[in-house]
Coordinates of C-alpha atoms and ligand atoms in Angstrom, one line a residue:
M899 CA 0.0 0.0 0.0
S900 CA 2.6 2.5 1.1
T901 CA 4.9 2.0 -1.9
T902 CA 2.0 2.3 -4.3
T903 CA 1.0 5.6 -2.7
A904 CA 4.5 6.9 -2.9
S905 CA 5.0 6.1 -6.6
T906 CA 1.6 7.0 -8.0
A907 CA 0.4 10.1 -6.1
P908 CA 0.0 13.0 -8.6
F909 CA 1.5 15.8 -6.4
P910 CA 2.9 18.8 -8.1
K911 CA 6.6 19.8 -7.6
N912 CA 5.8 22.8 -5.4
F913 CA 3.3 21.0 -3.2
V914 CA 4.1 21.8 0.5
W915 CA 4.7 18.9 2.8
G916 CA 4.9 19.5 6.5
V917 CA 4.4 18.5 10.1
A918 CA 2.3 20.4 12.6
T919 CA 2.2 21.1 16.4
A920 CA 0.6 23.7 18.7
A921 CA 2.2 25.7 21.5
Y922 CA 0.3 24.5 24.5
Q923 CA 0.6 20.9 23.4
I924 CA 4.4 20.8 23.2
E925 CA 6.2 23.9 24.7
G926 CA 5.9 23.4 28.4
A927 CA 7.7 26.3 30.2
W928 CA 4.3 27.5 31.2
D929 CA 5.5 30.4 33.3
A930 CA 9.0 30.9 31.9
D931 CA 10.5 34.3 31.0
G932 CA 7.4 36.4 31.8
K933 CA 4.7 34.2 30.2
G934 CA 1.2 34.8 31.5
P935 CA -1.3 32.1 32.3
S936 CA -3.7 30.8 29.7
I937 CA -7.1 29.3 30.0
W938 CA -5.6 25.9 29.4
D939 CA -3.2 26.3 32.4
D940 CA -6.2 27.1 34.5
F941 CA -8.5 24.4 33.0
C942 CA -5.9 21.6 33.6
R943 CA -5.7 22.4 37.3
V944 CA -9.3 21.4 38.0
P945 CA -9.4 17.7 39.0
G946 CA -11.4 15.7 36.5
H947 CA -10.9 18.0 33.5
I948 CA -8.0 16.0 32.0
A949 CA -8.5 12.2 31.7
D950 CA -5.0 11.2 33.0
G951 CA -4.4 14.3 35.2
T952 CA -1.5 15.5 33.0
D953 CA -1.1 19.1 31.8
G954 CA 1.1 21.3 29.6
T955 CA 3.4 22.7 32.2
V956 CA 6.4 20.7 30.9
V957 CA 5.1 18.1 28.4
C958 CA 7.6 17.8 25.5
D959 CA 9.8 20.7 26.9
H960 CA 10.0 22.0 23.4
Y961 CA 10.7 25.6 24.7
H962 CA 14.1 24.4 25.8
R963 CA 14.6 21.8 23.0
W964 CA 13.5 23.8 20.0
E965 CA 16.8 23.6 18.2
S966 CA 17.1 19.8 18.2
D967 CA 13.4 19.6 17.4
L968 CA 14.0 21.7 14.3
D969 CA 16.9 19.5 13.4
L970 CA 14.5 16.5 13.7
I971 CA 12.0 18.2 11.4
Q972 CA 14.6 19.0 8.9
S973 CA 15.8 15.4 8.9
L974 CA 12.4 14.3 7.8
G975 CA 12.8 16.1 4.5
V976 CA 9.6 18.2 4.9
G977 CA 9.5 21.7 3.5
A978 CA 7.3 23.3 6.1
Y979 CA 6.5 23.4 9.8
R980 CA 3.1 24.5 11.2
F981 CA 3.4 25.9 14.8
S982 CA 1.4 28.2 16.9
I983 CA 2.3 31.2 19.0
S984 CA 1.2 31.2 22.7
W985 CA -0.6 34.5 23.0
P986 CA 0.1 34.9 26.8
R987 CA 3.8 34.2 26.1
V988 CA 4.1 37.3 24.0
Q989 CA 1.4 39.4 25.7
P990 CA 0.9 38.1 29.2
L991 CA -2.4 39.8 29.9
G992 CA -3.7 39.6 26.3
S993 CA -3.8 43.4 26.2
G994 CA -1.3 46.1 27.1
A995 CA 2.5 45.3 27.3
F996 CA 4.2 42.8 25.1
N997 CA 6.8 40.4 26.5
E998 CA 10.2 40.8 24.7
K999 CA 11.4 37.5 26.0
G1000 CA 8.4 35.7 24.6
F1001 CA 8.9 37.3 21.1
E1002 CA 12.6 36.4 21.3
F1003 CA 11.7 32.7 21.5
Y1004 CA 9.5 32.8 18.4
E1005 CA 12.0 35.0 16.5
K1006 CA 14.7 32.4 17.2
L1007 CA 12.3 29.6 16.2
V1008 CA 11.3 31.2 12.9
D1009 CA 14.9 32.1 12.1
G1010 CA 15.9 28.5 13.0
M1011 CA 13.3 27.2 10.5
L1012 CA 14.5 29.5 7.7
A1013 CA 18.1 28.5 8.4
R1014 CA 17.1 24.8 7.9
G1015 CA 15.1 25.5 4.7
L1016 CA 11.7 25.1 6.4
K1017 CA 8.8 27.4 5.6
P1018 CA 7.1 28.7 8.8
Y1019 CA 3.3 28.3 8.9
L1020 CA 2.2 30.3 11.9
T1021 CA -1.1 30.0 13.8
L1022 CA -2.1 32.9 16.1
N1023 CA -4.8 31.2 18.1
H1024 CA -4.5 27.5 18.9
W1025 CA -6.7 27.9 21.9
D1026 CA -4.5 29.2 24.7
L1027 CA -6.3 32.5 25.4
P1028 CA -4.6 34.6 28.1
S1029 CA -6.5 34.0 31.4
A1030 CA -6.7 37.8 32.0
L1031 CA -9.0 38.1 28.9
Q1032 CA -11.2 35.2 30.2
A1033 CA -11.7 37.1 33.4
N1034 CA -13.5 39.7 31.3
G1035 CA -15.6 37.1 29.5
G1036 CA -13.1 35.8 27.0
W1037 CA -14.3 35.2 23.5
E1038 CA -17.9 36.0 24.5
N1039 CA -16.8 39.6 25.1
R1040 CA -16.6 41.7 21.9
D1041 CA -13.6 43.5 23.4
T1042 CA -11.5 40.3 22.8
V1043 CA -12.0 40.8 19.1
H1044 CA -10.1 44.1 19.3
H1045 CA -7.4 42.7 21.6
F1046 CA -6.9 39.8 19.1
V1047 CA -6.5 42.2 16.2
N1048 CA -3.8 44.2 18.2
Y1049 CA -2.0 41.0 19.0
A1050 CA -2.1 39.9 15.4
R1051 CA -0.7 43.2 14.2
E1052 CA 2.2 42.9 16.6
V1053 CA 3.0 39.4 15.6
A1054 CA 2.9 40.4 11.9
R1055 CA 5.0 43.4 12.6
R1056 CA 7.7 41.3 14.0
L1057 CA 7.5 38.1 12.0
G1058 CA 5.3 38.8 9.0
D1059 CA 8.2 39.3 6.7
R1060 CA 9.7 35.9 7.6
V1061 CA 6.8 33.5 7.8
A1062 CA 5.1 32.0 4.7
S1063 CA 1.7 31.9 6.2
I1064 CA -0.4 33.3 9.1
C1065 CA -3.6 31.5 10.2
T1066 CA -5.8 33.4 12.6
H1067 CA -7.7 30.7 14.4
N1068 CA -7.3 26.9 14.6
E1069 CA -10.8 25.2 14.6
P1070 CA -13.2 27.9 15.8
W1071 CA -15.9 25.1 16.1
V1072 CA -13.8 23.3 18.7
V1073 CA -13.2 26.5 20.7
A1074 CA -16.9 27.4 20.5
V1075 CA -18.6 24.0 20.9
L1076 CA -16.2 22.0 23.1
G1077 CA -15.1 25.0 25.1
H1078 CA -18.4 26.9 25.5
E1079 CA -21.4 24.5 24.8
Q1080 CA -20.2 21.1 26.0
G1081 CA -17.7 22.5 28.5
I1082 CA -15.2 19.6 28.0
F1083 CA -12.4 22.0 26.8
A1084 CA -11.2 25.3 28.3
P1085 CA -12.8 27.5 29.5
G1086 CA -15.4 24.8 30.4
I1087 CA -18.6 26.8 29.8
K1088 CA -21.9 25.1 29.0
S1089 CA -24.3 27.4 27.1
R1090 CA -25.5 27.3 23.5
A1091 CA -26.0 31.1 23.4
V1092 CA -22.5 31.7 24.7
M1093 CA -21.2 29.2 22.2
L1094 CA -22.8 31.0 19.3
Q1095 CA -21.6 34.5 20.5
V1096 CA -18.1 33.1 20.8
A1097 CA -18.2 31.5 17.3
H1098 CA -19.3 34.9 15.9
H1099 CA -16.5 36.8 17.7
L1100 CA -13.9 34.3 16.5
L1101 CA -15.1 34.7 12.9
L1102 CA -15.2 38.5 13.2
S1103 CA -11.8 38.7 14.8
H1104 CA -10.5 36.6 12.0
G1105 CA -11.8 38.9 9.3
M1106 CA -10.8 42.1 11.1
A1107 CA -7.3 40.7 11.7
L1108 CA -6.9 39.8 8.0
T1109 CA -7.9 43.4 7.0
A1110 CA -5.5 44.9 9.6
L1111 CA -2.6 42.7 8.4
R1112 CA -3.2 43.6 4.8
E1113 CA -3.3 47.3 5.6
Q1114 CA 0.0 46.8 7.3
G1115 CA 1.5 45.4 4.1
C1116 CA 1.9 41.8 5.5
K1117 CA 3.2 39.6 2.7
A1118 CA 2.5 36.2 4.3
E1119 CA -0.5 34.1 3.0
L1120 CA -3.4 34.8 5.3
G1121 CA -6.2 32.5 6.2
I1122 CA -8.0 30.3 8.8
V1123 CA -8.1 26.6 9.7
L1124 CA -11.4 24.8 10.1
N1125 CA -12.0 21.2 11.4
M1126 CA -14.3 19.4 9.0
S1127 CA -15.9 16.1 8.6
H1128 CA -17.8 14.6 5.7
T1129 CA -21.3 14.0 7.2
Q1130 CA -23.4 11.2 5.8
P1131 CA -26.9 10.0 6.7
A1132 CA -26.7 6.6 8.5
T1133 CA -29.5 5.3 6.4
D1134 CA -31.4 6.6 3.4
S1135 CA -34.4 7.6 5.5
E1136 CA -35.8 11.1 5.2
A1137 CA -35.2 11.7 8.9
D1138 CA -31.5 10.6 8.7
R1139 CA -31.0 12.8 5.6
A1140 CA -32.5 15.8 7.4
Q1141 CA -30.3 15.1 10.4
A1142 CA -27.2 14.9 8.2
W1143 CA -28.0 18.3 6.6
L1144 CA -28.5 19.9 10.1
D1145 CA -25.3 18.4 11.5
D1146 CA -23.4 19.6 8.4
G1147 CA -25.1 23.0 9.0
K1148 CA -24.0 23.2 12.6
G1149 CA -20.4 21.9 12.0
L1150 CA -19.4 23.1 8.6
R1151 CA -21.8 25.6 6.9
W1152 CA -22.0 27.7 10.1
Y1153 CA -18.3 28.6 9.5
M1154 CA -17.9 28.2 5.8
D1155 CA -21.0 30.3 4.8
P1156 CA -20.0 33.4 6.7
L1157 CA -16.4 33.2 5.6
L1158 CA -17.1 32.5 1.9
K1159 CA -20.7 33.8 1.4
G1160 CA -21.0 36.5 4.0
E1161 CA -24.1 35.0 5.7
Y1162 CA -25.1 32.4 8.3
P1163 CA -27.1 29.5 6.8
A1164 CA -30.8 30.4 7.1
D1165 CA -31.9 26.9 8.1
V1166 CA -29.4 26.7 10.9
L1167 CA -30.1 30.2 12.1
A1168 CA -33.8 29.2 12.3
Y1169 CA -32.9 26.1 14.2
F1170 CA -30.8 28.1 16.8
G1171 CA -33.7 30.5 17.3
A1172 CA -33.3 32.8 20.3
D1173 CA -29.7 31.5 20.9
A1174 CA -28.5 33.2 17.7
P1175 CA -25.6 35.5 18.2
K1176 CA -25.8 39.3 18.3
V1177 CA -24.5 40.5 15.0
F1178 CA -23.8 44.2 14.5
P1179 CA -24.4 45.9 11.2
G1180 CA -21.4 45.4 9.0
D1181 CA -20.1 42.3 10.8
M1182 CA -20.8 39.9 8.0
G1183 CA -18.9 41.9 5.5
K1184 CA -15.9 42.1 7.8
I1185 CA -15.9 38.3 8.2
A1186 CA -16.1 37.5 4.5
V1187 CA -12.9 39.1 3.4
P1188 CA -10.9 37.2 0.8
L1189 CA -8.8 34.3 2.1
D1190 CA -5.4 33.5 0.6
F1191 CA -5.9 30.0 1.8
L1192 CA -8.3 27.8 3.7
G1193 CA -6.8 25.2 6.1
I1194 CA -8.7 22.0 6.7
N1195 CA -8.1 19.6 9.6
Y1196 CA -9.6 16.2 8.7
Y1197 CA -9.6 13.2 11.0
F1198 CA -12.9 11.2 10.4
R1199 CA -16.3 11.2 8.8
C1200 CA -19.6 11.7 10.7
M1201 CA -22.7 9.5 10.4
A1202 CA -25.9 11.3 11.2
S1203 CA -28.9 9.4 12.6
A1204 CA -32.2 10.8 13.7
G1205 CA -32.7 7.9 16.1
E1206 CA -30.2 5.9 18.0
P1207 CA -26.6 7.3 17.6
W1208 CA -24.6 5.5 15.0
D1209 CA -22.3 2.9 16.4
V1210 CA -18.8 3.5 15.0
K1211 CA -17.7 -0.1 15.9
A1212 CA -20.4 -1.4 13.5
S1213 CA -18.6 0.2 10.6
G1214 CA -16.0 -2.6 10.5
H1215 CA -13.3 0.0 9.9
V1216 CA -10.2 0.5 12.1
I1217 CA -11.0 2.7 15.1
T1218 CA -8.2 4.9 16.5
D1219 CA -7.3 5.3 20.1
M1220 CA -9.5 8.4 20.2
G1221 CA -12.5 6.2 19.1
W1222 CA -12.5 7.8 15.6
E1223 CA -13.3 5.7 12.5
V1224 CA -10.5 5.5 9.9
Y1225 CA -12.2 6.5 6.7
P1226 CA -9.9 8.0 4.0
P1227 CA -12.7 8.3 1.3
G1228 CA -14.3 10.8 3.6
L1229 CA -11.5 13.2 2.9
T1230 CA -12.0 12.9 -0.9
A1231 CA -15.7 13.3 -0.6
L1232 CA -15.4 16.3 1.7
L1233 CA -13.0 18.1 -0.6
V1234 CA -15.0 17.4 -3.8
R1235 CA -18.2 18.6 -2.1
L1236 CA -16.6 21.8 -0.9
H1237 CA -15.2 22.4 -4.4
R1238 CA -18.8 22.0 -5.7
D1239 CA -20.6 24.2 -3.1
Y1240 CA -18.1 27.1 -2.6
T1241 CA -15.7 29.2 -4.6
L1242 CA -12.6 28.0 -2.7
P1243 CA -9.3 29.6 -2.2
P1244 CA -6.3 27.3 -2.3
I1245 CA -6.6 24.5 0.3
Y1246 CA -4.1 23.1 2.8
I1247 CA -4.7 20.0 4.8
T1248 CA -3.3 21.6 7.9
E1249 CA -3.8 18.5 10.1
N1250 CA -4.3 14.8 9.5
G1251 CA -3.1 11.9 11.6
A1252 CA -4.1 9.4 14.2
A1253 CA -3.6 8.3 17.8
F1254 CA -2.7 4.7 18.4
K1255 CA -1.1 3.0 21.3
D1256 CA 2.5 2.2 20.5
E1257 CA 5.6 0.9 22.2
V1258 CA 9.3 1.0 21.8
V1259 CA 10.8 -2.4 20.9
D1260 CA 14.6 -2.5 20.6
G1261 CA 14.7 1.3 19.9
R1262 CA 12.0 1.1 17.2
V1263 CA 8.3 1.9 17.1
H1264 CA 6.4 -0.2 14.6
D1265 CA 3.3 2.0 14.3
V1266 CA 2.0 0.4 11.2
Q1267 CA -1.6 1.6 11.8
R1268 CA -0.5 5.3 11.9
Q1269 CA 1.7 4.8 8.9
T1270 CA -1.2 3.3 7.0
Y1271 CA -3.5 6.0 8.2
I1272 CA -1.2 8.7 6.8
A1273 CA -0.5 6.9 3.5
T1274 CA -4.1 6.2 2.7
H1275 CA -5.2 9.8 3.5
I1276 CA -2.5 11.2 1.3
A1277 CA -3.8 8.8 -1.5
A1278 CA -7.3 10.1 -0.8
L1279 CA -6.1 13.7 -1.1
G1280 CA -4.5 12.8 -4.4
D1281 CA -7.9 11.5 -5.6
A1282 CA -9.6 14.8 -4.7
M1283 CA -6.9 16.7 -6.6
A1284 CA -7.3 14.5 -9.6
Q1285 CA -11.0 15.7 -9.5
G1286 CA -10.0 19.3 -9.7
V1287 CA -9.7 20.4 -6.1
R1288 CA -6.8 22.9 -5.6
V1289 CA -4.7 21.7 -2.7
H1290 CA -1.4 23.4 -2.0
G1291 CA -0.1 21.4 1.0
Y1292 CA -0.5 18.6 3.6
F1293 CA 0.7 18.6 7.2
V1294 CA 0.8 15.5 9.4
W1295 CA -0.6 15.9 12.9
S1296 CA 1.7 15.6 14.7
L1297 CA 5.4 15.9 14.7
L1298 CA 5.6 14.8 18.4
D1299 CA 3.5 12.9 20.8
N1300 CA 2.0 15.7 22.8
F1301 CA -0.6 16.9 25.3
E1302 CA -3.9 15.9 23.6
W1303 CA -6.2 18.4 25.5
A1304 CA -8.8 16.7 27.7
S1305 CA -7.3 13.3 26.9
G1306 CA -3.9 14.4 28.3
C1307 CA -0.7 12.7 27.4
S1308 CA -2.3 9.2 27.1
K1309 CA -3.2 9.6 23.4
R1310 CA -0.1 9.6 21.1
F1311 CA -0.5 11.3 17.8
G1312 CA 3.3 11.8 17.1
I1313 CA 5.2 10.3 14.2
V1314 CA 8.0 10.9 16.7
R1315 CA 7.7 9.3 20.1
V1316 CA 8.3 11.3 23.2
D1317 CA 9.4 9.7 26.4
Y1318 CA 7.8 12.1 29.0
D1319 CA 10.4 11.2 31.7
T1320 CA 13.6 11.7 29.7
H1321 CA 12.2 13.8 26.9
E1322 CA 14.0 11.5 24.4
R1323 CA 12.6 11.6 20.9
T1324 CA 12.4 8.4 18.8
L1325 CA 11.4 8.4 15.1
K1326 CA 8.5 6.0 14.7
D1327 CA 8.2 3.8 11.6
S1328 CA 5.5 6.3 10.4
A1329 CA 8.2 9.1 10.4
L1330 CA 10.6 6.9 8.5
W1331 CA 7.9 6.1 6.0
Y1332 CA 7.0 9.8 5.6
R1333 CA 10.7 10.6 5.0
G1334 CA 10.9 7.8 2.3
F1335 CA 7.6 9.0 0.7
L1336 CA 8.9 12.6 0.5
A1337 CA 12.2 11.5 -1.0
A1338 CA 10.3 9.5 -3.6
Q1339 CA 8.1 12.5 -4.4
K1340 CA 11.2 14.6 -5.0
N1341 CA 12.5 11.9 -7.5
I1342 CA 9.1 11.7 -9.3
A1343 CA 9.0 15.5 -9.6
G1344 CA 12.5 15.2 -11.2
V1345 CA 14.2 17.6 -8.7
Ligands
FCB2619 C1 -7.4 18.9 16.5 C2 -6.5 20.0 17.1 C3 -5.1 19.5 17.4 C4 -5.1 18.1 17.9 C5 -5.9 17.2 16.9 C6 -5.8 15.7 17.3 O1 -8.7 19.2 16.8 O2 -6.4 21.1 16.3 O3 -4.6 20.4 18.4 O4 -5.5 18.0 19.2 O5 -7.2 17.6 16.9

């Protein structure tokens, strides 16, 4: 399977191949050099919030090991590294003074990437909001929109000439729904109305930040990253089909329509009723500014059922350690459908990967399931591109085993294993496969 993928995939010569991480999940150094606390620092302290009781205070210790980690990335033969800035590291209170030491870290990191021939793909918000802003209502408060735009301006002023790409938000759906409706992610709020106001402010701050950065002359590609699934009805019944359209509306169209069409989907707006967000005149136009790229994080498909919830185990497909069904054709179907329904900017698959339990045997990690997951999804991506979808790059989630949010360190997504006691890194077979695949791609492209 893997060799076939490597030799037949139709990827263009300038296709961007990368690996991805996020600040809170790998950096540690939670209060080093003037960093302020984030909502994830606070959330992890509450017993019961994190399945295995771990947190991001040290985790991979990337803050102190960034140079060898960049060497590791370079050794894979990828061309790009997607990382995120911890907002409270560079602006401890989320407003007011910036922290020079914090910026020094990211300037060294970005220069280190450039020195190793890696294109920096920067994310401004991968969920670690400064706690001080949460004390004033966080993303529910419209003031946070303005604070975010100021933060974005400062990051772009310092790094905008050196990074290839700036993404405003990673997965606004997760921040809104898991953080503010289900309450299983920071800041742990449970209210549909708050969730919808938060989602609106995330979208608004995205659009306003893009406008501000363009006015500032920022040359990096500017965009946003959404998590998306391909939602199918569990059966062909009318009720299941209606459920699938509603689920798609809440998860995908609620974000895609404002960004690309300047409006919330009318059917979902009607469904949300009195919980709908407060939208000021002009907001929708501010959200729908042109995107240089759209990032998509794809992990699994969704099956919609109006009755009993669909049992993923009944699918007969491999299930990951997260309980997610492995279904590569869902990626092809998702991309082809988006291409049909929207006028898309260039797409990047900004995250794709899988958690499986693995072990070190004689210094090797034979993670064949993760390797197969990545290989089959790259092939599925190739299928979508062959059908005309414009995709510019693909990033594996994740470079390292890391802190997987509410699941803690027990779920391993890395293609590189991290020993959390010694911090030793070991390339898993999936990493070796990815390296071989990329080398083969270079040969095919005749470079
Ligand atoms: C995504 C997140 C990323 C990681 C993967 C598994 O939702 O963006 O940080 O946790 O899931």
